[in-house]
Short mmCIF file of N, CA and C in Angstrom, two decimals:
data_model
loop_
_atom_site.label_atom_id
_atom_site.label_comp_id
_atom_site.label_asym_id
_atom_site.label_seq_id
_atom_site.Cartn_x
_atom_site.Cartn_y
_atom_site.Cartn_z
N MET X 1016 51.89 120.89 197.32
CA MET X 1016 52.61 121.16 197.87
C MET X 1016 53.75 120.51 197.20
N GLY X 1017 54.75 120.62 198.50
CA GLY X 1017 56.26 119.46 197.50
C GLY X 1017 56.12 118.43 198.56
N ASP X 1018 56.65 117.24 198.05
CA ASP X 1018 56.81 116.46 198.99
C ASP X 1018 57.56 116.14 200.51
N GLU X 1019 58.23 116.43 200.75
CA GLU X 1019 59.04 117.29 202.06
C GLU X 1019 58.03 117.73 203.26
N LYS X 1020 56.75 118.93 202.61
CA LYS X 1020 56.01 119.80 203.10
C LYS X 1020 54.65 119.12 203.60
N VAL X 1021 54.55 117.71 202.43
CA VAL X 1021 53.65 116.11 202.97
C VAL X 1021 53.95 115.96 203.52
N LYS X 1022 55.41 115.44 203.75
CA LYS X 1022 55.56 114.56 204.15
C LYS X 1022 55.71 114.22 206.65
N ASN X 1023 56.12 115.91 206.54
CA ASN X 1023 56.06 116.62 207.38
C ASN X 1023 54.13 116.81 208.16
N GLU X 1024 53.47 116.95 207.01
CA GLU X 1024 52.74 117.70 207.57
C GLU X 1024 51.76 116.08 207.91
N ALA X 1025 52.15 114.79 207.12
CA ALA X 1025 52.00 113.32 207.50
C ALA X 1025 52.00 112.69 208.70
N MET X 1026 53.57 113.74 208.47
CA MET X 1026 53.88 113.23 210.41
C MET X 1026 53.66 113.61 211.44
N GLU X 1027 52.73 114.78 211.60
CA GLU X 1027 52.25 116.14 212.28
C GLU X 1027 51.33 115.16 212.42
N ILE X 1028 50.32 115.05 211.71
CA ILE X 1028 48.97 114.24 211.78
C ILE X 1028 49.27 112.52 212.52
N MET X 1029 50.50 112.23 212.19
CA MET X 1029 50.62 110.45 212.61
C MET X 1029 50.78 111.04 214.17
N GLY X 1030 51.82 112.20 214.59
CA GLY X 1030 51.96 112.18 216.14
C GLY X 1030 50.79 112.62 217.13
N LEU X 1031 49.65 112.80 216.03
CA LEU X 1031 48.27 112.64 216.60
C LEU X 1031 47.84 111.75 217.38
N PHE X 1032 48.42 110.69 217.17
CA PHE X 1032 47.43 109.00 217.53
C PHE X 1032 48.11 107.98 217.94
N GLN X 1033 47.85 107.49 218.68
CA GLN X 1033 49.33 106.80 220.04
C GLN X 1033 49.05 105.67 218.66
N VAL X 1034 47.97 105.29 217.56
CA VAL X 1034 47.77 103.95 217.44
C VAL X 1034 47.18 104.07 215.99
N LEU X 1035 49.02 103.33 215.35
CA LEU X 1035 49.11 103.17 213.70
C LEU X 1035 48.73 102.35 212.94
N PRO X 1036 48.29 102.10 212.59
CA PRO X 1036 47.93 100.74 211.75
C PRO X 1036 49.32 99.63 211.49
N ARG X 1037 49.10 99.16 210.69
CA ARG X 1037 50.46 98.19 209.90
C ARG X 1037 50.42 97.69 208.95
N LEU X 1038 50.75 97.55 207.75
CA LEU X 1038 50.47 97.22 206.62
C LEU X 1038 51.20 95.82 206.54
N ARG X 1039 50.05 94.56 206.16
CA ARG X 1039 51.13 93.08 206.08
C ARG X 1039 52.06 93.26 206.68
N GLU X 1040 51.78 92.65 207.80
CA GLU X 1040 52.07 92.05 209.85
C GLU X 1040 52.91 91.45 208.89
N MET X 1041 54.19 91.02 209.86
CA MET X 1041 54.49 88.97 209.58
C MET X 1041 53.56 88.19 209.85
N PRO X 1042 53.52 87.39 209.04
CA PRO X 1042 52.72 85.92 209.15
C PRO X 1042 52.90 85.73 210.29
N SER X 1043 52.31 84.59 210.49
CA SER X 1043 52.02 83.74 211.61
C SER X 1043 51.21 82.25 211.61
N LEU X 1044 51.93 80.71 211.44
CA LEU X 1044 51.16 80.19 211.42
C LEU X 1044 49.94 79.30 212.36
N TYR X 1045 49.90 78.64 211.86
CA TYR X 1045 48.87 78.45 213.75
C TYR X 1045 50.18 77.63 214.50
N PRO X 1046 49.85 77.38 215.92
CA PRO X 1046 50.57 76.66 216.79
C PRO X 1046 51.19 75.55 216.62
N HIS X 1047 50.93 74.13 215.54
CA HIS X 1047 51.16 72.88 215.66
C HIS X 1047 51.22 72.78 214.22
N ALA X 1048 51.12 73.99 213.00
CA ALA X 1048 51.84 73.60 211.77
C ALA X 1048 53.09 73.29 211.12
N LYS X 1049 53.78 74.20 211.78
CA LYS X 1049 55.81 74.00 211.33
C LYS X 1049 55.70 72.84 211.61
N GLY X 1050 55.50 71.80 213.20
CA GLY X 1050 55.86 70.95 213.87
C GLY X 1050 55.24 69.36 213.30
N ILE X 1051 54.27 69.60 212.24
CA ILE X 1051 53.61 68.52 212.09
C ILE X 1051 54.19 68.88 210.91
N LEU X 1052 54.21 69.42 209.50
CA LEU X 1052 55.00 70.00 208.15
C LEU X 1052 55.88 69.39 208.68
N SER X 1053 56.93 69.01 209.63
CA SER X 1053 58.34 69.17 209.53
C SER X 1053 58.22 67.88 209.96
N ALA X 1054 57.03 66.88 211.09
CA ALA X 1054 57.24 65.34 211.24
C ALA X 1054 56.89 65.02 209.71
N LEU X 1055 55.85 66.00 208.87
CA LEU X 1055 55.74 64.79 207.35
C LEU X 1055 56.68 64.46 206.70
N GLN X 1056 58.05 65.67 206.53
CA GLN X 1056 58.64 66.10 205.89
C GLN X 1056 60.09 64.67 205.76
N ASP X 1057 59.68 64.48 207.42
CA ASP X 1057 61.31 64.05 207.92
C ASP X 1057 60.21 62.21 207.93
N LYS X 1058 59.47 62.04 207.73
CA LYS X 1058 58.13 60.29 206.86
C LYS X 1058 59.31 61.08 205.73
N GLY X 1059 58.85 61.29 204.81
CA GLY X 1059 59.26 61.60 203.31
C GLY X 1059 57.40 61.71 202.73
N VAL X 1060 56.51 62.70 204.07
CA VAL X 1060 54.90 62.44 203.15
C VAL X 1060 55.16 63.22 201.87
N ASP X 1061 54.86 63.64 201.02
CA ASP X 1061 54.33 65.01 199.87
C ASP X 1061 53.61 65.75 200.67
N VAL X 1062 53.50 66.55 200.06
CA VAL X 1062 52.53 67.54 201.62
C VAL X 1062 52.28 68.57 200.17
N ALA X 1063 50.57 69.04 199.97
CA ALA X 1063 50.70 70.32 198.48
C ALA X 1063 50.17 71.04 199.41
N ILE X 1064 50.58 72.76 198.94
CA ILE X 1064 48.75 73.37 199.16
C ILE X 1064 47.53 73.52 198.18
N ALA X 1065 46.65 73.76 198.77
CA ALA X 1065 45.31 74.20 197.70
C ALA X 1065 44.77 75.42 199.10
N SER X 1066 44.83 76.46 198.39
CA SER X 1066 43.80 77.72 198.34
C SER X 1066 43.66 79.01 197.57
N ARG X 1067 42.91 78.97 198.21
CA ARG X 1067 42.05 80.32 197.50
C ARG X 1067 41.67 80.76 197.77
N SER X 1068 43.23 82.08 197.47
CA SER X 1068 42.86 84.25 197.87
C SER X 1068 43.28 84.71 197.03
N PRO X 1069 42.82 86.11 197.40
CA PRO X 1069 42.27 86.92 196.67
C PRO X 1069 43.72 87.25 196.23
N THR X 1070 44.85 87.09 196.53
CA THR X 1070 46.16 88.00 196.33
C THR X 1070 46.85 86.56 196.63
N ALA X 1071 46.60 86.32 195.19
CA ALA X 1071 47.74 84.82 196.22
C ALA X 1071 49.02 85.23 195.60
N ASP X 1072 49.63 85.95 194.43
CA ASP X 1072 50.77 86.66 195.05
C ASP X 1072 51.15 86.71 196.85
N ILE X 1073 50.16 87.07 197.47
CA ILE X 1073 51.17 87.88 198.72
C ILE X 1073 50.72 86.33 199.59
N ALA X 1074 49.98 85.03 199.21
CA ALA X 1074 50.16 84.15 199.83
C ALA X 1074 51.20 83.33 200.21
N LYS X 1075 51.55 83.40 198.40
CA LYS X 1075 52.61 82.38 197.85
C LYS X 1075 54.27 83.42 199.01
N THR X 1076 54.48 85.25 198.85
CA THR X 1076 55.68 85.85 199.59
C THR X 1076 55.04 84.64 201.31
N PHE X 1077 53.71 84.86 201.32
CA PHE X 1077 53.87 84.89 202.83
C PHE X 1077 54.06 83.75 202.90
N LEU X 1078 54.26 82.30 202.57
CA LEU X 1078 54.79 80.94 202.56
C LEU X 1078 56.23 81.00 202.40
N ASP X 1079 56.68 82.23 201.61
CA ASP X 1079 58.56 82.14 201.96
C ASP X 1079 58.71 83.13 203.44
N LYS X 1080 58.22 83.47 203.43
CA LYS X 1080 58.67 84.51 204.49
C LYS X 1080 58.05 83.77 206.05
N LEU X 1081 58.25 82.38 205.63
CA LEU X 1081 57.25 81.38 206.90
C LEU X 1081 58.36 80.22 207.02
N GLY X 1082 59.33 80.88 206.00
CA GLY X 1082 59.79 79.13 205.45
C GLY X 1082 60.19 78.35 205.68
N ILE X 1083 58.63 78.02 205.01
CA ILE X 1083 57.96 76.45 204.74
C ILE X 1083 57.76 75.97 203.16
N LYS X 1084 57.89 77.19 201.82
CA LYS X 1084 56.94 77.50 200.91
C LYS X 1084 58.07 75.34 200.34
N SER X 1085 59.34 75.56 200.81
CA SER X 1085 60.59 73.79 200.13
C SER X 1085 58.89 72.91 200.62
N MET X 1086 58.66 73.05 201.60
CA MET X 1086 57.90 72.25 202.56
C MET X 1086 56.74 70.85 200.85
N PHE X 1087 56.30 72.20 200.33
CA PHE X 1087 55.48 71.85 199.26
C PHE X 1087 55.27 71.56 198.11
N VAL X 1088 55.44 70.25 197.22
CA VAL X 1088 55.25 69.71 196.24
C VAL X 1088 54.64 70.20 195.46
N ALA X 1089 53.60 70.31 196.20
CA ALA X 1089 53.03 71.30 194.79
C ALA X 1089 52.12 72.50 195.60
N GLN X 1090 51.69 73.62 194.72
CA GLN X 1090 51.33 74.99 195.69
C GLN X 1090 50.17 75.42 194.58
N GLU X 1091 48.96 74.61 194.80
CA GLU X 1091 47.89 75.44 194.20
C GLU X 1091 46.85 76.61 194.97
N ILE X 1092 47.82 77.60 194.45
CA ILE X 1092 46.78 78.94 194.86
C ILE X 1092 46.41 79.39 194.15
N PHE X 1093 44.88 80.57 193.84
CA PHE X 1093 44.44 80.29 193.34
C PHE X 1093 43.38 81.46 193.97
N SER X 1094 42.94 82.49 193.03
CA SER X 1094 41.23 83.60 193.41
C SER X 1094 40.82 82.74 194.07
N SER X 1095 40.19 83.45 194.70
CA SER X 1095 38.52 83.06 195.15
C SER X 1095 37.59 83.18 194.49
N TRP X 1096 37.68 82.64 193.62
CA TRP X 1096 36.07 82.29 192.85
C TRP X 1096 36.75 80.79 192.58
N THR X 1097 37.84 80.76 191.77
CA THR X 1097 37.87 79.17 191.35
C THR X 1097 37.25 77.69 193.57
N HIS X 1098 37.32 76.69 192.34
CA HIS X 1098 37.11 75.48 193.12
C HIS X 1098 37.70 75.35 193.54
N LYS X 1099 37.78 74.09 195.14
CA LYS X 1099 38.70 73.03 195.88
C LYS X 1099 39.44 71.72 195.02
N THR X 1100 37.97 71.75 194.00
CA THR X 1100 38.07 70.20 192.86
C THR X 1100 39.33 71.03 192.80
N GLU X 1101 39.11 72.30 191.51
CA GLU X 1101 40.35 71.86 190.38
C GLU X 1101 41.75 72.71 191.20
N HIS X 1102 41.63 72.43 192.11
CA HIS X 1102 43.35 72.59 193.13
C HIS X 1102 43.34 70.77 192.67
N PHE X 1103 42.83 70.41 193.69
CA PHE X 1103 42.71 68.62 193.66
C PHE X 1103 43.42 68.73 192.54
N GLN X 1104 42.92 68.66 191.10
CA GLN X 1104 42.37 67.41 190.06
C GLN X 1104 43.66 68.33 189.48
N ARG X 1105 44.40 69.72 189.58
CA ARG X 1105 45.62 69.97 189.77
C ARG X 1105 46.27 69.24 190.29
N ILE X 1106 46.72 69.72 191.81
CA ILE X 1106 47.90 68.35 192.45
C ILE X 1106 47.26 66.98 192.40
N ASN X 1107 46.81 66.38 191.33
CA ASN X 1107 47.11 65.40 191.27
C ASN X 1107 47.84 64.74 190.09
N ARG X 1108 47.03 65.08 188.70
CA ARG X 1108 47.88 65.45 187.82
C ARG X 1108 49.71 65.37 188.30
N ARG X 1109 49.61 66.66 188.95
CA ARG X 1109 51.10 67.25 188.94
C ARG X 1109 51.68 66.69 190.30
N THR X 1110 51.11 65.65 190.75
CA THR X 1110 52.35 64.27 191.34
C THR X 1110 51.76 62.90 191.18
N GLY X 1111 50.84 63.10 190.67
CA GLY X 1111 49.84 61.88 190.19
C GLY X 1111 49.23 60.39 191.13
N VAL X 1112 49.53 61.39 192.28
CA VAL X 1112 48.48 61.19 194.26
C VAL X 1112 48.01 60.41 192.80
N PRO X 1113 47.19 59.49 193.37
CA PRO X 1113 45.35 58.81 193.49
C PRO X 1113 45.09 59.97 194.39
N TYR X 1114 43.29 60.21 194.69
CA TYR X 1114 43.11 61.19 195.19
C TYR X 1114 42.76 60.56 196.50
N LYS X 1115 42.27 59.56 196.43
CA LYS X 1115 42.45 57.92 197.96
C LYS X 1115 43.35 58.18 198.89
N ALA X 1116 44.42 58.37 197.92
CA ALA X 1116 45.38 58.31 198.75
C ALA X 1116 46.18 59.87 199.67
N MET X 1117 45.43 60.23 199.62
CA MET X 1117 45.81 61.90 200.42
C MET X 1117 44.42 62.92 201.31
N LEU X 1118 45.18 62.80 201.76
CA LEU X 1118 44.54 63.74 203.44
C LEU X 1118 44.41 65.19 203.15
N PHE X 1119 43.29 65.44 203.29
CA PHE X 1119 43.06 66.99 203.07
C PHE X 1119 42.34 67.97 204.95
N PHE X 1120 42.48 69.04 204.87
CA PHE X 1120 42.38 70.11 205.91
C PHE X 1120 41.76 71.61 205.88
N ASP X 1121 40.72 71.86 206.32
CA ASP X 1121 39.94 72.77 205.85
C ASP X 1121 39.24 73.45 206.72
N ASP X 1122 39.33 75.12 206.84
CA ASP X 1122 38.20 75.20 207.85
C ASP X 1122 37.46 75.28 207.83
N GLU X 1123 36.27 75.00 206.12
CA GLU X 1123 35.38 75.60 205.04
C GLU X 1123 34.45 74.60 204.91
N ASP X 1124 33.22 74.10 205.30
CA ASP X 1124 33.02 72.57 204.76
C ASP X 1124 31.92 73.12 203.56
N ARG X 1125 31.84 73.96 202.52
CA ARG X 1125 31.72 73.02 201.14
C ARG X 1125 32.70 72.39 200.82
N ASN X 1126 34.43 72.87 201.49
CA ASN X 1126 35.65 72.24 201.11
C ASN X 1126 35.04 70.87 200.75
N ILE X 1127 34.51 71.19 202.54
CA ILE X 1127 35.60 69.22 202.56
C ILE X 1127 34.03 69.03 201.58
N GLU X 1128 32.56 69.43 201.91
CA GLU X 1128 31.59 68.31 201.63
C GLU X 1128 32.61 67.64 199.37
N ALA X 1129 32.80 68.63 199.38
CA ALA X 1129 33.48 68.97 197.47
C ALA X 1129 34.42 68.20 197.70
N VAL X 1130 35.49 68.22 198.15
CA VAL X 1130 36.75 66.12 198.12
C VAL X 1130 36.27 65.89 198.65
N THR X 1131 36.09 65.13 199.53
CA THR X 1131 34.80 64.15 199.28
C THR X 1131 34.74 63.67 197.75
N LYS X 1132 33.95 63.82 198.15
CA LYS X 1132 33.32 63.24 196.98
C LYS X 1132 34.01 62.96 195.58
N MET X 1133 35.16 63.49 195.57
CA MET X 1133 36.36 63.26 195.02
C MET X 1133 37.16 62.13 195.31
N GLY X 1134 37.10 61.34 196.50
CA GLY X 1134 37.61 60.76 197.11
C GLY X 1134 38.17 61.41 198.00
N VAL X 1135 38.65 61.94 198.24
CA VAL X 1135 39.72 62.80 199.52
C VAL X 1135 39.31 62.40 201.04
N THR X 1136 40.69 61.72 201.46
CA THR X 1136 39.79 61.87 202.85
C THR X 1136 40.41 63.37 203.57
N SER X 1137 38.50 63.92 203.81
CA SER X 1137 38.66 65.18 204.45
C SER X 1137 38.18 66.03 205.69
N ILE X 1138 39.44 67.10 206.66
CA ILE X 1138 39.20 66.61 207.80
C ILE X 1138 38.27 68.12 208.18
N LEU X 1139 37.13 68.60 208.85
CA LEU X 1139 37.31 69.66 209.09
C LEU X 1139 37.92 70.11 210.61
N VAL X 1140 38.12 70.90 210.26
CA VAL X 1140 39.12 72.00 211.34
C VAL X 1140 38.50 74.00 212.07
N GLY X 1141 38.04 74.24 212.97
CA GLY X 1141 38.06 75.17 213.06
C GLY X 1141 39.53 76.59 212.97
N ASP X 1142 40.43 76.17 214.39
CA ASP X 1142 41.52 76.39 214.21
C ASP X 1142 42.37 76.07 213.89
N GLY X 1143 43.12 76.16 212.47
CA GLY X 1143 44.54 75.71 211.64
C GLY X 1143 44.50 74.34 212.48
N VAL X 1144 45.47 73.44 212.03
CA VAL X 1144 45.49 71.80 212.14
C VAL X 1144 46.48 71.56 213.51
N ASN X 1145 45.57 71.02 214.23
CA ASN X 1145 46.02 70.68 215.38
C ASN X 1145 46.82 69.05 215.79
N LEU X 1146 47.77 69.05 216.69
CA LEU X 1146 47.94 67.73 217.09
C LEU X 1146 47.08 66.55 216.78
N GLY X 1147 45.79 66.94 217.43
CA GLY X 1147 44.45 66.40 217.84
C GLY X 1147 43.70 66.21 216.23
N ALA X 1148 43.51 67.36 215.59
CA ALA X 1148 42.90 66.72 214.12
C ALA X 1148 44.01 66.17 213.62
N PHE X 1149 45.82 65.74 213.53
CA PHE X 1149 46.48 65.24 213.10
C PHE X 1149 45.86 63.77 212.98
N ARG X 1150 45.99 64.17 213.92
CA ARG X 1150 45.26 62.30 214.16
C ARG X 1150 43.91 61.45 213.70
N GLN X 1151 42.98 62.18 214.55
CA GLN X 1151 41.38 62.72 213.60
C GLN X 1151 42.30 62.22 212.52
N GLY X 1152 42.38 62.92 211.46
CA GLY X 1152 42.45 62.58 210.06
C GLY X 1152 43.81 61.85 209.97
N LEU X 1153 44.28 61.47 210.73
CA LEU X 1153 44.79 59.87 210.08
C LEU X 1153 44.56 58.57 210.57
N VAL X 1154 43.95 59.22 211.05
CA VAL X 1154 42.58 57.74 211.02
C VAL X 1154 41.80 57.65 210.54
N GLU X 1155 41.26 58.65 210.45
CA GLU X 1155 40.22 58.61 209.31
C GLU X 1155 40.61 57.67 207.89
N PHE X 1156 41.89 58.53 207.42
CA PHE X 1156 42.87 58.16 205.99
C PHE X 1156 43.00 57.00 206.12
N SER X 1157 42.82 55.64 207.55
CA SER X 1157 43.69 54.37 207.01
C SER X 1157 42.49 53.85 207.55
N ARG X 1158 40.89 54.05 208.08
CA ARG X 1158 40.15 53.15 207.29
C ARG X 1158 39.43 53.71 206.09
N ASN X 1159 39.34 55.14 205.99
CA ASN X 1159 39.19 55.16 204.17
C ASN X 1159 39.97 53.64 203.14
N PHE X 1160 41.25 53.86 203.45
CA PHE X 1160 41.86 53.41 202.75
C PHE X 1160 42.10 52.02 202.58
N ALA X 1161 42.43 51.77 203.53
CA ALA X 1161 41.74 50.07 203.88
C ALA X 1161 40.67 49.79 203.80
N SER X 1162 39.70 50.45 203.83
CA SER X 1162 38.05 50.29 202.66
C SER X 1162 38.03 49.75 201.57
N SER X 1163 38.62 50.96 201.08
CA SER X 1163 38.88 51.10 199.00
C SER X 1163 39.59 49.94 198.56
N GLU X 1164 40.93 49.59 199.51
CA GLU X 1164 41.71 49.22 198.95
C GLU X 1164 40.37 46.92 198.80
N ASN X 1165 39.61 47.05 200.36
CA ASN X 1165 39.17 46.28 200.40
C ASN X 1165 38.48 45.34 198.41
N LYS X 1166 37.70 47.27 199.05
CA LYS X 1166 37.18 47.08 197.75
C LYS X 1166 37.20 46.80 196.23
N ARG X 1167 39.15 46.40 195.93
CA ARG X 1167 39.54 45.82 195.24
C ARG X 1167 39.79 44.82 194.64
N LYS X 1168 40.27 43.88 195.88
CA LYS X 1168 39.49 42.28 196.56
C LYS X 1168 38.49 41.92 195.68
#
């Protein structure tokens, strides 16, 4: 069967259905995410991304499509079998920012536990970072950072 005939038959088959699948729709951010990222950028705060994804190339493309790729000084996005601690070790090596000077938001308990053990202030979020989680993160970060500075004295 030739390509044109297959195409015509496929069109007929699709005509029988009211709803068709869509592949790789435009990605979207959580409602407060872009505003928070912009505010951090305006304040001169470096931001990195640490993501486990079985499709790292697609994740990076999405960052570009969302217009936020340039907001990150480090983009540690790799396959799903890597540990978050590895992401943070790479971010630390790449940026020179000590773990105690980092703030991390994630939706998985195991990541929060592992990264907190490294000295990173870590906040568990259910539906992405919103202003409430951002405030909580800065409060806990300030408390932890002050505590670590006091231990050095």
